[in-house]
CSV table of C-alpha atoms in Angstrom, one decimal:
chain,number,residue,atom,x,y,z
A,1,MET,CA,177.5,90.4,67.1
A,2,LYS,CA,179.9,91.0,70.0
A,3,GLN,CA,180.6,94.6,69.0
A,4,HIS,CA,176.8,95.1,68.8
A,5,ILE,CA,176.5,94.2,72.5
A,6,ASN,CA,179.5,96.0,73.1
A,7,THR,CA,177.9,99.1,71.5
A,8,TYR,CA,174.7,98.8,73.9
A,9,SER,CA,176.6,97.8,77.3
A,10,TYR,CA,175.7,101.5,78.8
A,11,TYR,CA,172.1,100.1,79.0
A,12,TYR,CA,172.7,96.8,79.9
A,13,LEU,CA,175.6,96.7,82.2
A,14,PRO,CA,174.3,99.5,84.6
A,15,LEU,CA,170.6,97.5,84.5
A,16,LEU,CA,172.2,94.5,85.4
A,17,ILE,CA,174.4,95.7,88.0
A,18,GLY,CA,171.8,98.2,89.4
A,19,THR,CA,169.1,95.4,89.8
A,20,ILE,CA,171.6,92.9,91.6
A,21,LEU,CA,172.6,95.5,94.0
A,22,LEU,CA,168.9,96.9,94.8
A,23,THR,CA,167.5,93.2,95.0
A,24,ILE,CA,170.5,92.4,97.7
A,25,GLY,CA,169.7,95.7,99.4
A,26,VAL,CA,165.9,95.3,99.8
A,27,LYS,CA,165.2,92.0,99.8
A,28,PHE,CA,168.3,90.7,101.6
A,29,ILE,CA,169.5,93.0,103.7
A,30,GLU,CA,166.3,94.5,104.5
A,31,SER,CA,167.8,98.1,104.0
A,32,TYR,CA,165.8,101.5,103.0
A,33,GLY,CA,168.0,104.2,103.5
A,34,ILE,CA,171.1,106.4,101.7
A,35,ALA,CA,172.6,103.3,100.2
A,36,ILE,CA,169.7,102.7,98.1
A,37,PHE,CA,167.9,106.2,97.5
A,38,LEU,CA,171.3,108.0,97.2
A,39,VAL,CA,174.2,106.3,96.4
A,40,LEU,CA,172.8,103.6,94.0
A,41,PRO,CA,170.9,106.4,91.8
A,42,ILE,CA,174.2,108.0,91.4
A,43,PHE,CA,176.4,105.1,90.4
A,44,ILE,CA,174.0,104.6,87.8
A,45,GLY,CA,174.3,107.6,86.4
A,46,ALA,CA,178.0,108.0,86.7
A,47,LEU,CA,178.4,104.0,85.0
A,48,THR,CA,176.0,104.9,82.2
A,49,THR,CA,177.7,108.2,81.6
A,50,ILE,CA,181.5,106.6,81.7
A,51,LEU,CA,180.1,103.7,79.0
A,52,LEU,CA,178.3,105.8,76.9
A,53,LYS,CA,181.5,107.9,76.5
A,54,LYS,CA,183.5,104.6,75.9
A,55,LYS,CA,181.2,102.9,73.7
A,56,ARG,CA,179.7,105.8,71.7
A,57,VAL,CA,181.6,108.6,71.2
A,58,ASP,CA,179.6,109.7,68.8
A,59,ILE,CA,176.4,110.5,70.6
A,60,TYR,CA,178.3,111.4,74.1
A,61,SER,CA,176.8,114.2,75.6
A,62,LEU,CA,175.4,115.0,79.0
A,63,ARG,CA,172.0,115.3,77.7
A,64,ASN,CA,172.3,111.8,76.2
A,65,ALA,CA,174.0,110.6,79.3
A,66,VAL,CA,171.3,111.7,81.8
A,67,PHE,CA,168.6,110.3,79.1
A,68,SER,CA,170.3,107.2,79.4
A,69,GLY,CA,170.6,107.1,83.1
A,70,PHE,CA,166.8,108.0,83.4
A,71,ILE,CA,166.2,104.6,80.9
A,72,ASN,CA,168.1,102.4,83.1
A,73,VAL,CA,166.5,103.5,86.4
A,74,ILE,CA,163.3,102.7,84.8
A,75,LEU,CA,164.3,99.6,83.5
A,76,ILE,CA,165.4,98.7,86.9
A,77,SER,CA,162.4,99.8,88.7
A,78,LEU,CA,160.2,97.8,86.4
A,79,THR,CA,162.2,94.5,86.8
A,80,ILE,CA,162.0,94.8,90.6
A,81,LEU,CA,158.2,95.6,90.0
A,82,LEU,CA,157.8,92.7,87.8
A,83,PHE,CA,159.8,90.1,90.4
A,84,ALA,CA,157.3,92.0,93.2
A,85,ILE,CA,160.5,93.1,94.9
A,86,GLU,CA,158.6,96.3,95.5
A,87,GLY,CA,155.4,98.1,94.8
A,88,LEU,CA,153.9,100.5,91.8
A,89,ILE,CA,153.1,102.9,94.2
A,90,CYS,CA,156.4,103.0,96.1
A,91,ILE,CA,158.4,103.3,92.8
A,92,PHE,CA,156.3,106.2,91.6
A,93,MET,CA,156.8,108.1,95.0
A,94,ALA,CA,160.8,107.5,95.1
A,95,SER,CA,161.0,108.3,91.5
A,96,PRO,CA,161.9,112.1,91.4
A,97,ILE,CA,164.4,111.2,94.3
A,98,LEU,CA,166.0,108.6,92.0
A,99,LEU,CA,166.1,110.8,89.1
A,100,LEU,CA,167.3,113.4,90.5
A,101,PHE,CA,170.4,111.3,92.1
A,102,VAL,CA,170.5,110.1,88.9
A,103,PHE,CA,171.2,113.4,87.3
A,104,ILE,CA,173.8,114.1,89.7
A,105,GLY,CA,175.8,111.4,89.0
A,106,ALA,CA,175.5,111.7,85.1
A,107,ALA,CA,176.8,115.5,85.5
A,108,ILE,CA,179.6,114.3,87.9
A,109,ALA,CA,181.0,111.7,85.7
A,110,HIS,CA,180.4,114.1,82.5
A,111,THR,CA,182.7,116.3,83.8
A,112,TYR,CA,185.6,113.9,84.7
A,113,VAL,CA,185.0,110.9,82.1
A,114,ASP,CA,188.4,111.9,80.7
A,115,LYS,CA,190.3,111.3,83.8
A,116,ILE,CA,188.6,107.9,84.9
A,117,LYS,CA,190.5,104.9,83.6
A,118,ASN,CA,189.2,102.3,85.1
A,119,THR,CA,185.7,101.1,84.6
A,120,SER,CA,186.2,98.3,86.6
A,121,ALA,CA,187.6,100.0,89.9
A,122,ILE,CA,184.8,102.2,89.5
A,123,ILE,CA,182.2,99.3,89.9
A,124,ILE,CA,184.0,97.7,92.6
A,125,LEU,CA,184.2,101.0,94.7
A,126,PHE,CA,180.5,102.0,94.2
A,127,SER,CA,179.1,98.3,94.7
A,128,THR,CA,181.4,98.0,97.9
A,129,ALA,CA,180.3,101.1,99.1
A,130,ILE,CA,176.5,100.3,98.6
A,131,LEU,CA,176.1,96.9,100.0
A,132,GLY,CA,178.4,98.2,103.0
A,133,LEU,CA,176.4,100.9,103.5
A,134,SER,CA,173.3,99.3,103.7
A,135,PHE,CA,174.8,96.6,106.3
A,136,ALA,CA,175.4,99.5,108.2
A,137,GLU,CA,172.5,101.1,108.2
A,138,LYS,CA,170.8,98.2,109.2
A,139,ASP,CA,172.4,97.3,111.8
A,140,LYS,CA,171.7,101.2,113.1
A,141,THR,CA,169.4,101.0,116.6
A,142,PRO,CA,166.4,103.5,115.6
A,143,SER,CA,165.6,105.5,118.4
A,144,LEU,CA,162.7,105.0,120.4
A,145,SER,CA,159.9,107.5,121.1
A,146,GLU,CA,157.4,107.3,123.6
A,147,VAL,CA,154.1,107.9,122.7
A,148,LYS,CA,151.2,108.2,125.6
A,149,ALA,CA,147.5,108.0,124.7
A,150,THR,CA,144.0,107.0,126.0
A,151,ILE,CA,141.0,105.2,125.1
A,152,ILE,CA,138.2,103.5,126.8
A,153,ILE,CA,136.5,100.5,125.7
A,154,ASN,CA,133.6,98.6,126.8
A,155,ALA,CA,135.1,95.2,127.0
A,156,PRO,CA,137.1,92.9,129.8
A,157,ILE,CA,140.5,94.1,129.7
A,158,GLU,CA,142.3,90.7,129.5
A,159,LYS,CA,140.6,90.4,126.0
A,160,VAL,CA,141.2,93.9,125.0
A,161,TRP,CA,144.9,93.5,126.2
A,162,GLU,CA,145.7,90.4,124.0
A,163,ASN,CA,144.5,92.3,121.3
A,164,VAL,CA,146.7,95.4,121.9
A,165,VAL,CA,149.8,93.8,122.9
A,166,VAL,CA,149.8,91.0,120.6
A,167,PHE,CA,147.4,90.3,117.8
A,168,PRO,CA,147.4,87.4,114.9
A,169,GLN,CA,148.2,87.5,111.4
A,170,LEU,CA,145.9,89.6,109.5
A,171,GLU,CA,144.5,89.1,106.4
A,172,GLU,CA,145.6,90.5,103.5
A,173,PRO,CA,143.5,93.9,102.2
A,174,THR,CA,141.8,93.8,98.8
A,175,GLU,CA,142.2,97.6,98.5
A,176,ILE,CA,143.7,98.7,95.3
A,177,LEU,CA,146.2,100.7,97.0
A,178,PHE,CA,147.5,97.9,99.0
A,179,LYS,CA,147.9,96.0,95.8
A,180,ALA,CA,150.0,98.5,94.1
A,181,GLY,CA,152.5,98.2,96.8
A,182,ILE,CA,151.5,100.4,99.9
A,183,ALA,CA,153.0,98.4,103.1
A,184,TYR,CA,150.3,97.3,105.5
A,185,PRO,CA,150.7,95.6,109.0
A,186,ILE,CA,151.0,91.6,108.9
A,187,ASN,CA,151.3,91.0,112.5
A,188,ALA,CA,152.7,92.2,116.2
A,189,THR,CA,155.0,90.8,118.1
A,190,ILE,CA,156.5,91.6,122.0
A,191,ASP,CA,159.8,91.7,123.2
A,192,GLY,CA,159.9,91.2,127.1
A,193,GLU,CA,157.0,91.7,129.6
A,194,GLY,CA,155.4,94.3,131.4
A,195,VAL,CA,156.9,97.8,131.7
A,196,GLY,CA,159.6,98.3,129.4
A,197,ALA,CA,158.1,95.4,126.8
A,198,ILE,CA,158.7,96.8,123.2
A,199,ARG,CA,156.2,95.9,121.1
A,200,TYR,CA,156.7,95.3,117.3
A,201,CYS,CA,154.6,95.9,114.2
A,202,ASN,CA,155.5,93.8,111.1
A,203,PHE,CA,154.9,95.3,107.8
A,204,THR,CA,154.9,93.7,104.5
A,205,THR,CA,158.0,95.8,104.0
A,206,GLY,CA,159.8,94.4,107.4
C-alpha cells in the first residue's frame, strides 16, 4: 500500500501543496499577481516532473510530465471551486495562462531533472518564494489615476451625494454570470473628507 501511494505522489503531493499555497495566497493574503498566476503554475509543472522521474521512470517523458502537470492544475482548480474560494468564470479565464506556465515549469525541470538531488529543498524554496511574493504584492501601493466626469441628476444634492460617495450593502445579484464567479461590487466606503478623500468600491474578491 505504501509503495502504491509513493508511486502516485507526482499527483497528490503537487495537488496538496498547490491547493494550500493558492488558498493562503487568495483567501488569506488576498493577493492576485505574479505569485499566483506565474510562479505557482511553474512550481506545479516542475514539481510534477521531478516526482514523475523519481517515482515512475518507466513512463517518464516531457509529454507525460506536462500532461500530469495539467491534470494537477485542473484538480487544484476544481478543489478551490468546490470550496468556493474562486469562481468558475475566473478559473476558465485564467486557465490558458496557468497551463502555459505549467508547461514552462515542466520543460525547465525536464531539462535539469538529473541535476536535482533534493526535492524537499525545491518545495521549500518555491513555497517560500510564492508566499513572500504574495505578501510583497499585497503591500505594494497601487497607483492612483484621476478621473473626471459630469452627469446631471434631477434630485437634491444631499440625496445624490449620499449614494455617490458611500452606498450601503448591495443585494446579491441573481444573474448566472455572477453566480459563476464574476466579481461584483458589494458596498463602498470613503477614507477622508472633502477634496482629496478616497472612495473604495469593495468587490466580492476584495
